[in-house]
Coordinates of C-alpha atoms and ligand atoms in Angstrom, one line a residue:
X1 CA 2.5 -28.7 8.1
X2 CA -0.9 -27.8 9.6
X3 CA -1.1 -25.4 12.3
X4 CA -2.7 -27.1 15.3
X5 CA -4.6 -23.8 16.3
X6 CA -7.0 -23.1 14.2
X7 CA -7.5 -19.4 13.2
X8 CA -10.6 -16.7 13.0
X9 CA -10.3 -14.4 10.6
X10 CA -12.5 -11.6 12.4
X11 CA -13.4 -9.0 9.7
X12 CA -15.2 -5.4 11.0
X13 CA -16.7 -4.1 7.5
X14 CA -17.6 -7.2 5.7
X15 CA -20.1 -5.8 3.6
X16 CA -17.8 -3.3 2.7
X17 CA -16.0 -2.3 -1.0
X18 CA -12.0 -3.5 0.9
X19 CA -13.7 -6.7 1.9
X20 CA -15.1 -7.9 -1.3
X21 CA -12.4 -6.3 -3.3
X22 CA -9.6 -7.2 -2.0
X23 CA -9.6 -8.8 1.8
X24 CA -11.3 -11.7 1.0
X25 CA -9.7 -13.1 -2.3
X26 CA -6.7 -12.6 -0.4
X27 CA -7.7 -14.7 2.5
X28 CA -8.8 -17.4 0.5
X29 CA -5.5 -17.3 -1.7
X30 CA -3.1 -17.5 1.4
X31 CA -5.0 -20.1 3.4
X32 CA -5.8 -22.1 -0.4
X33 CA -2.4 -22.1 -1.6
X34 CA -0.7 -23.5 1.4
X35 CA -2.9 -25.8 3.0
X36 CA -0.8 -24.4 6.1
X37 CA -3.5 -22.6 8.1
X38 CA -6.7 -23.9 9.5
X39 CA -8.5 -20.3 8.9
X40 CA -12.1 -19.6 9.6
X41 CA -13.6 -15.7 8.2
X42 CA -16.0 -14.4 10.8
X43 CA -17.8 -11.3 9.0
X44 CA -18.8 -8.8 11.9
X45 CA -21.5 -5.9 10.9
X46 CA -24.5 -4.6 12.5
X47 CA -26.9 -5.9 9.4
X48 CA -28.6 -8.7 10.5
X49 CA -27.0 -10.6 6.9
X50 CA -26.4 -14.0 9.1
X51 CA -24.2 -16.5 8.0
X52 CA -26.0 -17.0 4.9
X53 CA -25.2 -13.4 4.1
X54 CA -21.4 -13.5 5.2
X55 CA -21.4 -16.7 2.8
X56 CA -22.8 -14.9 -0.3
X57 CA -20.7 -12.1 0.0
X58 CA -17.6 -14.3 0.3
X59 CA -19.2 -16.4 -2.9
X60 CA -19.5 -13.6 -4.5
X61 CA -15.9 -11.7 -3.8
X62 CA -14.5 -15.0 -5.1
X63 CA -16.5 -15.6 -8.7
X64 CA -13.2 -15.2 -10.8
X65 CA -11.8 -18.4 -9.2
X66 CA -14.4 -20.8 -10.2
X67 CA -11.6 -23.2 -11.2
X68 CA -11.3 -24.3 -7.5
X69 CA -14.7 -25.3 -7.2
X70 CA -14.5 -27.3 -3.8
X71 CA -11.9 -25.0 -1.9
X72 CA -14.0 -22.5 -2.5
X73 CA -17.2 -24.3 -1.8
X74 CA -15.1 -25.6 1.7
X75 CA -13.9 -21.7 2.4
X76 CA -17.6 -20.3 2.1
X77 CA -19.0 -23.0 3.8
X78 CA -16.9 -22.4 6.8
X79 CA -17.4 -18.6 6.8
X80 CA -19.6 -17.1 9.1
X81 CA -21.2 -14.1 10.6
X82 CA -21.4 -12.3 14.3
X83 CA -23.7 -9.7 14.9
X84 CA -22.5 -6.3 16.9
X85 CA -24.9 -3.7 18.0
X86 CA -24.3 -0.4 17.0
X87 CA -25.5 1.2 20.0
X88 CA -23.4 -0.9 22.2
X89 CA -20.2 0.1 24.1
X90 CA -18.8 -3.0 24.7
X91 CA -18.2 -5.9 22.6
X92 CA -18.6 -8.9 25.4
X93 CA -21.2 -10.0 23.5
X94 CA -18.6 -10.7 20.2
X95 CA -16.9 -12.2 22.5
X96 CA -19.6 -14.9 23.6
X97 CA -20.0 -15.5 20.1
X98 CA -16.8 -16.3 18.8
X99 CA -16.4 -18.8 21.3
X100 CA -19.4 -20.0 20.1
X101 CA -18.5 -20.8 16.7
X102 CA -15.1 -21.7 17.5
X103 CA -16.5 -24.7 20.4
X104 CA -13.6 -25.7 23.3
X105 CA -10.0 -26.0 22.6
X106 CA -7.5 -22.8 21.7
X107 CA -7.9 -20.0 18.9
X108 CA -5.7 -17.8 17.4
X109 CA -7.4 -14.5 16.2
X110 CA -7.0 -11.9 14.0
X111 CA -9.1 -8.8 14.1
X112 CA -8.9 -7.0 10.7
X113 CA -10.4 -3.5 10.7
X114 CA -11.4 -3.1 6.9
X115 CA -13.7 -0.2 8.1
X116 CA -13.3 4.0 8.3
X117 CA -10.5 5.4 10.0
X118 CA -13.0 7.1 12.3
X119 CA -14.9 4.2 13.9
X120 CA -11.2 2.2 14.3
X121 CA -9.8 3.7 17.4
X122 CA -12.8 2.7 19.5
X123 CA -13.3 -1.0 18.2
X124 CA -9.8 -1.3 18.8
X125 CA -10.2 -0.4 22.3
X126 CA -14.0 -2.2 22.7
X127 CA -11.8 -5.3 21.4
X128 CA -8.5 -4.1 24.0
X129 CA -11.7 -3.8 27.1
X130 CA -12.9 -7.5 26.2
X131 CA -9.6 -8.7 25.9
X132 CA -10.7 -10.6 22.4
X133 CA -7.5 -11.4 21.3
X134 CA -6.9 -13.9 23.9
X135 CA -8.5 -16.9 23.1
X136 CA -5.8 -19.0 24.1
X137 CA -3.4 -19.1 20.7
X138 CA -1.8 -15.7 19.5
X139 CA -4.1 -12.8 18.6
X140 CA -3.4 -9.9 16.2
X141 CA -5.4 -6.6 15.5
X142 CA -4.8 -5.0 11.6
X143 CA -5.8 -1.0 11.1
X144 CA -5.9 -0.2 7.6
X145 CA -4.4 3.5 6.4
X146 CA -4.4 6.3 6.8
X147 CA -3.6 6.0 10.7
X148 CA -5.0 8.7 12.2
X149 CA -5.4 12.3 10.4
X150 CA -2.2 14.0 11.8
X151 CA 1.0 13.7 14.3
X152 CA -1.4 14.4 17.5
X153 CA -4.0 11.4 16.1
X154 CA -1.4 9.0 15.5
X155 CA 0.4 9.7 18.7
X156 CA -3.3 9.3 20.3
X157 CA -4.1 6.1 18.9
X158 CA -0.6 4.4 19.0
X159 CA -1.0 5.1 22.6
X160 CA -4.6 3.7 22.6
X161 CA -3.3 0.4 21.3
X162 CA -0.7 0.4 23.5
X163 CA -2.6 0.4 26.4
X164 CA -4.4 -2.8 24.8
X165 CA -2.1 -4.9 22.6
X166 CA 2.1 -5.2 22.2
X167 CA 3.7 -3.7 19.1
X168 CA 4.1 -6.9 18.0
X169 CA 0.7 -7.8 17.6
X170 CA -0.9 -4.4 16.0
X171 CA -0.3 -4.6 11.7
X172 CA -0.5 -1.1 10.5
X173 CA -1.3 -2.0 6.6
X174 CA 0.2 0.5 4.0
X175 CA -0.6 -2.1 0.8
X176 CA 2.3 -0.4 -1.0
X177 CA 4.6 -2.7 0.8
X178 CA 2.9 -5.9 0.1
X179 CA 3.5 -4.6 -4.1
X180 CA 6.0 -7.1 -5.4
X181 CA 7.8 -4.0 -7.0
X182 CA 7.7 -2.5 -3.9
X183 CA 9.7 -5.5 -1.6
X184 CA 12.2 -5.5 -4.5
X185 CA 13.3 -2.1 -3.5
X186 CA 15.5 -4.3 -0.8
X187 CA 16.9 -6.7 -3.4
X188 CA 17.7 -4.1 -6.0
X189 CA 19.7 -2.0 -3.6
X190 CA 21.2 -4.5 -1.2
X191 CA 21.4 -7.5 -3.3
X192 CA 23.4 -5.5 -6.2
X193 CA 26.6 -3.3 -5.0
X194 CA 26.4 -2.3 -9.2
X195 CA 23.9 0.4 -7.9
X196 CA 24.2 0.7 -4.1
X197 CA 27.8 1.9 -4.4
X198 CA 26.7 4.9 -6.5
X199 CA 23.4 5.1 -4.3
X200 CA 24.1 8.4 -2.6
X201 CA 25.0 12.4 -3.3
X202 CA 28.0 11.8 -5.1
X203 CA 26.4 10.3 -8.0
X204 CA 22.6 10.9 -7.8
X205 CA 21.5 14.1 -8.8
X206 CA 17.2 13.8 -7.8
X207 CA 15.0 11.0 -7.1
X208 CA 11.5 11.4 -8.3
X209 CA 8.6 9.0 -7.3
X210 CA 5.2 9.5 -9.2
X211 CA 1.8 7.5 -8.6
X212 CA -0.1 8.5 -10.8
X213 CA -3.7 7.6 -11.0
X214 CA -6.3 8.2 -14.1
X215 CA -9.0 7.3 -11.8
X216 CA -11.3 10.1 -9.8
X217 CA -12.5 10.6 -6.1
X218 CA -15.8 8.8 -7.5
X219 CA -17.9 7.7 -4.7
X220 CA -15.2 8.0 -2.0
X221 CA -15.8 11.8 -1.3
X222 CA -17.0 11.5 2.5
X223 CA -13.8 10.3 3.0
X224 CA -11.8 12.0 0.8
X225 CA -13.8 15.6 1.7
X226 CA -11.7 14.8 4.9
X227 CA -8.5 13.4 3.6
X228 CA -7.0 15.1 0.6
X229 CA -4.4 13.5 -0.8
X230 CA -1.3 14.6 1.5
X231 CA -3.1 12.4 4.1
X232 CA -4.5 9.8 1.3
X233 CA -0.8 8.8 -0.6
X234 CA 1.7 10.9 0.3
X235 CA 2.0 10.3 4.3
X236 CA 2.0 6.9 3.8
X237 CA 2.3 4.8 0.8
X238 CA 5.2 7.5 -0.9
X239 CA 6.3 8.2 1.8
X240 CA 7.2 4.9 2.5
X241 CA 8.8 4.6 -1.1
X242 CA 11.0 7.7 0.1
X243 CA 12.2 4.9 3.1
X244 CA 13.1 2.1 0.7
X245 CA 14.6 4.3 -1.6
X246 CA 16.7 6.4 1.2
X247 CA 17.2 3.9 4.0
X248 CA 20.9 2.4 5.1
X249 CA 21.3 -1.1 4.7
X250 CA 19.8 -2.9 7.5
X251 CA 21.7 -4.8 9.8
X252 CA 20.0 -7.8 9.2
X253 CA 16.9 -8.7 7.2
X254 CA 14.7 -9.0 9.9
X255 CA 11.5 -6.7 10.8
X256 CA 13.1 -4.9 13.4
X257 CA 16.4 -4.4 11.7
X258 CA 14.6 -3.0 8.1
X259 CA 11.7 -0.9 10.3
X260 CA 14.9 1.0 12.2
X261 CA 16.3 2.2 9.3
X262 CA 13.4 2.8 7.8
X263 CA 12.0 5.2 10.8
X264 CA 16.1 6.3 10.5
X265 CA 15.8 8.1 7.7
X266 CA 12.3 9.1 8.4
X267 CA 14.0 11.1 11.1
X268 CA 16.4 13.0 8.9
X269 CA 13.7 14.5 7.0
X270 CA 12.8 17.9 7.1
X271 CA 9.6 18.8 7.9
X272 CA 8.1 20.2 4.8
X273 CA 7.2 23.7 3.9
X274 CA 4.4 25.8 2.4
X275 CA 6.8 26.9 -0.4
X276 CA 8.2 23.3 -1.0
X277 CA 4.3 22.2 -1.9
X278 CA 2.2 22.4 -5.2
X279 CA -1.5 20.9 -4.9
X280 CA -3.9 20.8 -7.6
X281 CA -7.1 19.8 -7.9
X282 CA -8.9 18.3 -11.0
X283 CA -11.0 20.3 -13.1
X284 CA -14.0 19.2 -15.7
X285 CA -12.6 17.9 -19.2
X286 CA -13.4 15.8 -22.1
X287 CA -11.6 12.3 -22.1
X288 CA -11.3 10.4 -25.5
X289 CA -14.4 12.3 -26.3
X290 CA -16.7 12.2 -23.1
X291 CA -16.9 14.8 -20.8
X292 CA -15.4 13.5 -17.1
X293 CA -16.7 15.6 -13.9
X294 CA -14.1 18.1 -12.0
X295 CA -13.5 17.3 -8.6
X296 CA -15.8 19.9 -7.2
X297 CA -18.6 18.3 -9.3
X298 CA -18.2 14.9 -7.5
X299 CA -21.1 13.4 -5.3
X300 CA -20.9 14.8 -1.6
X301 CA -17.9 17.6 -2.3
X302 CA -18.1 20.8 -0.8
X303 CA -18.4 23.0 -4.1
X304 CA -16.4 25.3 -2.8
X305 CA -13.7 22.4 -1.5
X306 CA -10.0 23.2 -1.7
X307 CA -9.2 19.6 -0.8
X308 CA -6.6 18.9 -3.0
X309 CA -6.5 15.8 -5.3
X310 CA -2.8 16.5 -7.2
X311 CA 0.4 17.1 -4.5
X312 CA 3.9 17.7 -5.5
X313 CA 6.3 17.9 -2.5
X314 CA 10.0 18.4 -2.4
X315 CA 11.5 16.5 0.4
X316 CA 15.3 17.1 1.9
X317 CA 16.8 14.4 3.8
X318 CA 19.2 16.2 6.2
X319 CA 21.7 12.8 6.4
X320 CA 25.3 12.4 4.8
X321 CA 23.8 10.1 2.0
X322 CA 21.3 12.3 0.6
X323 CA 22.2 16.3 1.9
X324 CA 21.4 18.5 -0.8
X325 CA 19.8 15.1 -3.2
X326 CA 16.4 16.8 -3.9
X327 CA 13.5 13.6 -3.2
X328 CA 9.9 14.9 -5.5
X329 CA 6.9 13.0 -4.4
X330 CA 4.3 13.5 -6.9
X331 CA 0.6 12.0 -6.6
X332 CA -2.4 12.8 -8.5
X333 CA -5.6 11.9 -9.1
X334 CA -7.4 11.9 -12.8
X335 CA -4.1 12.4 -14.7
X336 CA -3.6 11.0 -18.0
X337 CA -2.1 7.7 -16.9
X338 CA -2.3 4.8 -14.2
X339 CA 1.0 4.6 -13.1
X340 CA 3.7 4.5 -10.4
X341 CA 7.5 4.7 -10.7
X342 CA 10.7 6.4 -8.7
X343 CA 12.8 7.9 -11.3
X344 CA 16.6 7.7 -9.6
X345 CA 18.6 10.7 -12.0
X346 CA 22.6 10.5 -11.6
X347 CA 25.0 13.6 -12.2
X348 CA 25.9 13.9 -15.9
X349 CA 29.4 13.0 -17.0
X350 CA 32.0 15.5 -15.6
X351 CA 33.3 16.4 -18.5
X352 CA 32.0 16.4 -22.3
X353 CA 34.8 15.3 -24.5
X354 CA 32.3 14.5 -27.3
X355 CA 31.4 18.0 -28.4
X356 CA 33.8 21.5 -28.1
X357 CA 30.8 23.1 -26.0
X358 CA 30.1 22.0 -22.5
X359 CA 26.2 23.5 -23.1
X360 CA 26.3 21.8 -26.2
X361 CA 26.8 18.5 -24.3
X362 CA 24.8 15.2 -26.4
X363 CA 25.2 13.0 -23.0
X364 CA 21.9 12.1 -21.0
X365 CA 22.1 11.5 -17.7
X366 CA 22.3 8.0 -16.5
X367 CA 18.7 7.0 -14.7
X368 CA 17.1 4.2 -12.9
X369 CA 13.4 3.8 -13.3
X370 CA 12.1 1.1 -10.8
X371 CA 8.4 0.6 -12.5
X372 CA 5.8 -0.4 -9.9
X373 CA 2.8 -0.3 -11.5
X374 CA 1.4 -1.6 -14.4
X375 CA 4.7 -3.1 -16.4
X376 CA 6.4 -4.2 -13.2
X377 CA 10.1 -4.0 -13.7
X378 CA 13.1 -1.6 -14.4
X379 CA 15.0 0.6 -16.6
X380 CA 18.6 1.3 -16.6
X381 CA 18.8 4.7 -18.8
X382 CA 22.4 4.9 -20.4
X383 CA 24.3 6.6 -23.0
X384 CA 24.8 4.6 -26.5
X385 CA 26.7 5.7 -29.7
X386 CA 24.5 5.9 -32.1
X387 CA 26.3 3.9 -35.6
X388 CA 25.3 7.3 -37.8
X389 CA 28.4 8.0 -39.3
X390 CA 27.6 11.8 -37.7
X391 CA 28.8 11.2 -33.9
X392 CA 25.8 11.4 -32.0
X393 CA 25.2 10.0 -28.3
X394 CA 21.6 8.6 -28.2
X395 CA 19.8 7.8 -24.6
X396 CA 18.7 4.3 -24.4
X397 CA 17.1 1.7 -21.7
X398 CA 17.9 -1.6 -20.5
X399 CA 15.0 -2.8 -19.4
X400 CA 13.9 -5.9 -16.8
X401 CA 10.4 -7.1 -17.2
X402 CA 8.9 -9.4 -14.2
X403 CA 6.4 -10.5 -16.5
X404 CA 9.6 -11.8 -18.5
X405 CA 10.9 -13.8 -15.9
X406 CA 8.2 -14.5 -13.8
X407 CA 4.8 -16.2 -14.5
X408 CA 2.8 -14.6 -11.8
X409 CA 3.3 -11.7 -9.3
X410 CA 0.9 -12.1 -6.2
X411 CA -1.3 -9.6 -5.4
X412 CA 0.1 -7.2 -2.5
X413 CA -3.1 -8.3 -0.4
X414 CA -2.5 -11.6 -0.8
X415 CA 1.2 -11.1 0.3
X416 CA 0.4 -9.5 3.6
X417 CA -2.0 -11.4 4.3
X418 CA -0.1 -14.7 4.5
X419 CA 2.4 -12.5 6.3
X420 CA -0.5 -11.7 9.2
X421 CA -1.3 -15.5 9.9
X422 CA 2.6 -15.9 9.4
X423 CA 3.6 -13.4 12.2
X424 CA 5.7 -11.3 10.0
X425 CA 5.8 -7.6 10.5
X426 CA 8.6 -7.1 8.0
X427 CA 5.7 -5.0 5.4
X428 CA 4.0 -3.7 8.4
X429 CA 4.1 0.2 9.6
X430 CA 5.6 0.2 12.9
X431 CA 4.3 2.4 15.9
X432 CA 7.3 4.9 15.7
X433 CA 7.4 4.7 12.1
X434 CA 4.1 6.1 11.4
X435 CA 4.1 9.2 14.1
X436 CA 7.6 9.7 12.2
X437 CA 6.2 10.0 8.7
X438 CA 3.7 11.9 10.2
X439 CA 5.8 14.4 11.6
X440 CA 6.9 15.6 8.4
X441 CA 3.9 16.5 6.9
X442 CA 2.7 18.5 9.9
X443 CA 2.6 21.7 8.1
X444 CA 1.2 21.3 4.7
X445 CA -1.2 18.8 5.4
X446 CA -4.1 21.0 3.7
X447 CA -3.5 24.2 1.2
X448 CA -3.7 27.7 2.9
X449 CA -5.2 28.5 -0.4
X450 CA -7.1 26.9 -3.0
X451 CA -5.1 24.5 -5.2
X452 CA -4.5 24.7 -8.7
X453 CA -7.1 23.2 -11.4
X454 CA -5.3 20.9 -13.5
X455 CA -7.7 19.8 -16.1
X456 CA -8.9 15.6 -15.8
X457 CA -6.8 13.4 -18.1
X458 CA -3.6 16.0 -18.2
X459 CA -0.6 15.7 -16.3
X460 CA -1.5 17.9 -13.7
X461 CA -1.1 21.4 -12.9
X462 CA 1.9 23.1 -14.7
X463 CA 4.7 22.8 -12.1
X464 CA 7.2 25.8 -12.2
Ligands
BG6_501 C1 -5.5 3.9 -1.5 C2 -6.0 5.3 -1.5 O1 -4.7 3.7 -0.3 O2 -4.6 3.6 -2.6 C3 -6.7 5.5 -2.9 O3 -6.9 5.5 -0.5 C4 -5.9 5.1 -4.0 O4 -7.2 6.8 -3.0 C5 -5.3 3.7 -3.8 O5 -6.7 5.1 -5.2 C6 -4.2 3.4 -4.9 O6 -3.8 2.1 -4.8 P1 -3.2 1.3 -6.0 O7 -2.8 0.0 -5.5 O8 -4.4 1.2 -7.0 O9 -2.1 2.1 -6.6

């Protein structure tokens, strides 16, 4: 099926690091792989680059998939470039030129902000003032994260929108929700009573979720000077692990339905305190040999910067499912691994019958270990006699690979894009949502002192 409106893809921040990245390849996958959208990318900066410049940028952002030779050749061709004014208040003139490009007949538009949160909120409302997403076919705006820096901001700019666009065309991105792993969340826990019946304080003792990154602040400081990463991973993209992990089944699987019990149990968290909060920031180290920068080293920090780059929070949700169920979100930058997982730890066995001593117990503890990045998948931890002739209770996993069973897992870009030009706001931050999330950060959003150096390429800081 071909849509009979034809789409522009209007990107702010072309030339930007998102757009090459990630926004592009994205684009071209979802509008390649379906042949279900007539899409046109409009690149929109204040650099003269024309067309021609839009067109190598897009060339270039897509050299890994030479092995489409013409759909690429077709997508570049038909990718194009508006020029805004930096100076100017208004964007009439964008306006004038998208209808230019796009010649008579109806458009439908999306306006994807792949630039700084602090220019966003006004192009959104220069885009609100020329009434840009009305060109006759459906029109949608996309903010990327974080949205706004606190409760106040997001309250602001949701209302900002509001005054401009519906809910239901505004896509707040978090790109955690587009991760494959991520979406299963709903499956694992709705599709299998095995574990939902046990899903709650009876039987789960803590639920842990860890993204670890081995990567530094590296060029990103300006931003991240501002941002810290309470604001950078933990509002948002953990956060919104905490919702999938702790929501109520929804009534339906439909946006609305998941997004109210997601902003549910949003509401029944407490709002952290100072004493619940550990942050850390990296410190110079030597890496398999070479010696990596501490954060206060970095381009463009403040040396005497207590942002911190290492959080670990300890959240209570104040619902009957999870009262007293302790959730740790723990993020950190420069630690010793790339990876992200929620570690779900159940109650040990009531009783030992296998040794006299309850302290001398040999049982683990039965754990789930939903692996989201790298080595997508998950672990069912359980208890296994060991056949030594010596009775000994051994811990071991069972273990669900995706790259077992699956041959490819998209890229979570890719996924929400197609779910943009689909109209789907399923993996999409709602208005309430965010100013929720936000809500419960409110107090610990920056360290009243300065964090703890954890050395680059440990765990962390040493967590009492
Ligand atoms: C971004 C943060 O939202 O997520 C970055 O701004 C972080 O600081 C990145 O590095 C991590 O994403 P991923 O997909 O690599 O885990």
């Amino acid at each position: 099926m071909t849509h009979a409106v034809p789409t522009s893809f209007v990107v702010f921040g072309v030339t930007g690091d998102l757009a090459h990245r990630k926004l592009i390849p994205a684009l071209f996958d979802a509008v390649a792989d379906t042949n279900d959208h007539d899409v046109r990318l409009i690149g929109v900066s204040s650099q003269p680059v024309g067309a021609a410049g839009v067109q190598e940028i897009v060339r270039k952002s897509l050299a890994d998939r030479g092995n489409r030779g013409s759909t690429v050749a077709r997508f570049v061709e038909r990718s194009t470039h508006a020029l805004v004014s930096r100076d100017s208040d208004t964007l009439d003139d964008l306006g004038r030129q998208l209808r230019e490009i796009e010649g008579p007949g109806p458009n439908n538009r999306v306006f994807y902000l792949a630039i700084p949160p602090g220019p966003a909120a006004s192009i959104s409302t220069m885009i609100g003032k020329a009434r840009l997403l009305d060109a006759g076919g459906w029109g949608r705006i996309v903010l990327e994260k974080p949205f706004g820096r606190d409760l106040a901001s997001a309250t602001a700019l949701n209302e900002l929108l509001h005054e401009y666009f519906s809910e239901t065309q505004i896509y707040r991105m978090d790109h955690y929700l587009g991760k494959e792993a991520v979406q299963n969340l709903l499956t694992f826990r709705f599709a299998n009573p095995l574990f939902e019946s046990t899903w709650n304080r009876d039987r789960i003792e803590s639920v842990d979720i860890r993204v670890a990154e081995d990567i530094g602040v590296g060029e990103r400081a300006g931003y991240y000077e501002k941002s810290g990463a309470v604001r950078d991973m933990i509002q948002n993209h953990l956060t919104q692990l905490t919702t999938l992990v702790g929501m109520e089944a929804p009534s339906s699987f439909t946006a609305e339905a998941i997004r109210d019990s997601k902003v549910r149990v949003l509401e029944s968290v407490r709002t952290v305190a100072t004493r619940d909060v550990v942050y850390g920031q990296y410190a110079s180290a030597s890496i398999n040999g070479e010696l990596v920068p501490g954060y206060l080293d970095e381009p463009d920090v403040d040396p005497g910067s207590k942002t911190p780059t290492f959080v670990h929070i300890r959240l209570a949700i104040d619902n009957w499912r999870w009262q007293g169920v302790p959730f740790y979100l723990t993020t950190g930058k420069r630690l010793h691994e790339r990876s992200s997982a929620i570690v779900v730890t159940y109650r040990p066995a009531p009783v030992c019958i296998f040794h006299g001593r309850e302290d001398d117990c040999p049982i683990g503890r039965n754990t789930v270990t939903l692996r989201i990045q790298p080595h997508e998948g998950f672990d069912v931890g359980f208890s296994v006699k060991d056949p030594d002739p010596e009775m000994q209770v051994v811990s071991k996993p069972l273990s669900f690979d995706y790259s077992d069973a699956f041959k490819d897992i998209p890229d979570a870009y890719r996924t929400l894009v197609t779910d943009i030009l689909e109209g789907d706001q399923t993996l999409f931050v709602r208005g309430d949502e965010v100013e929720a999330s936000w809500r419960v950060y409110e107090d610990v959003l920056e360290p009243a002192a300065a964090p703890l150096p954890y050395p680059a390429g440990s765990s962390g800081p040493k967590l009492s």
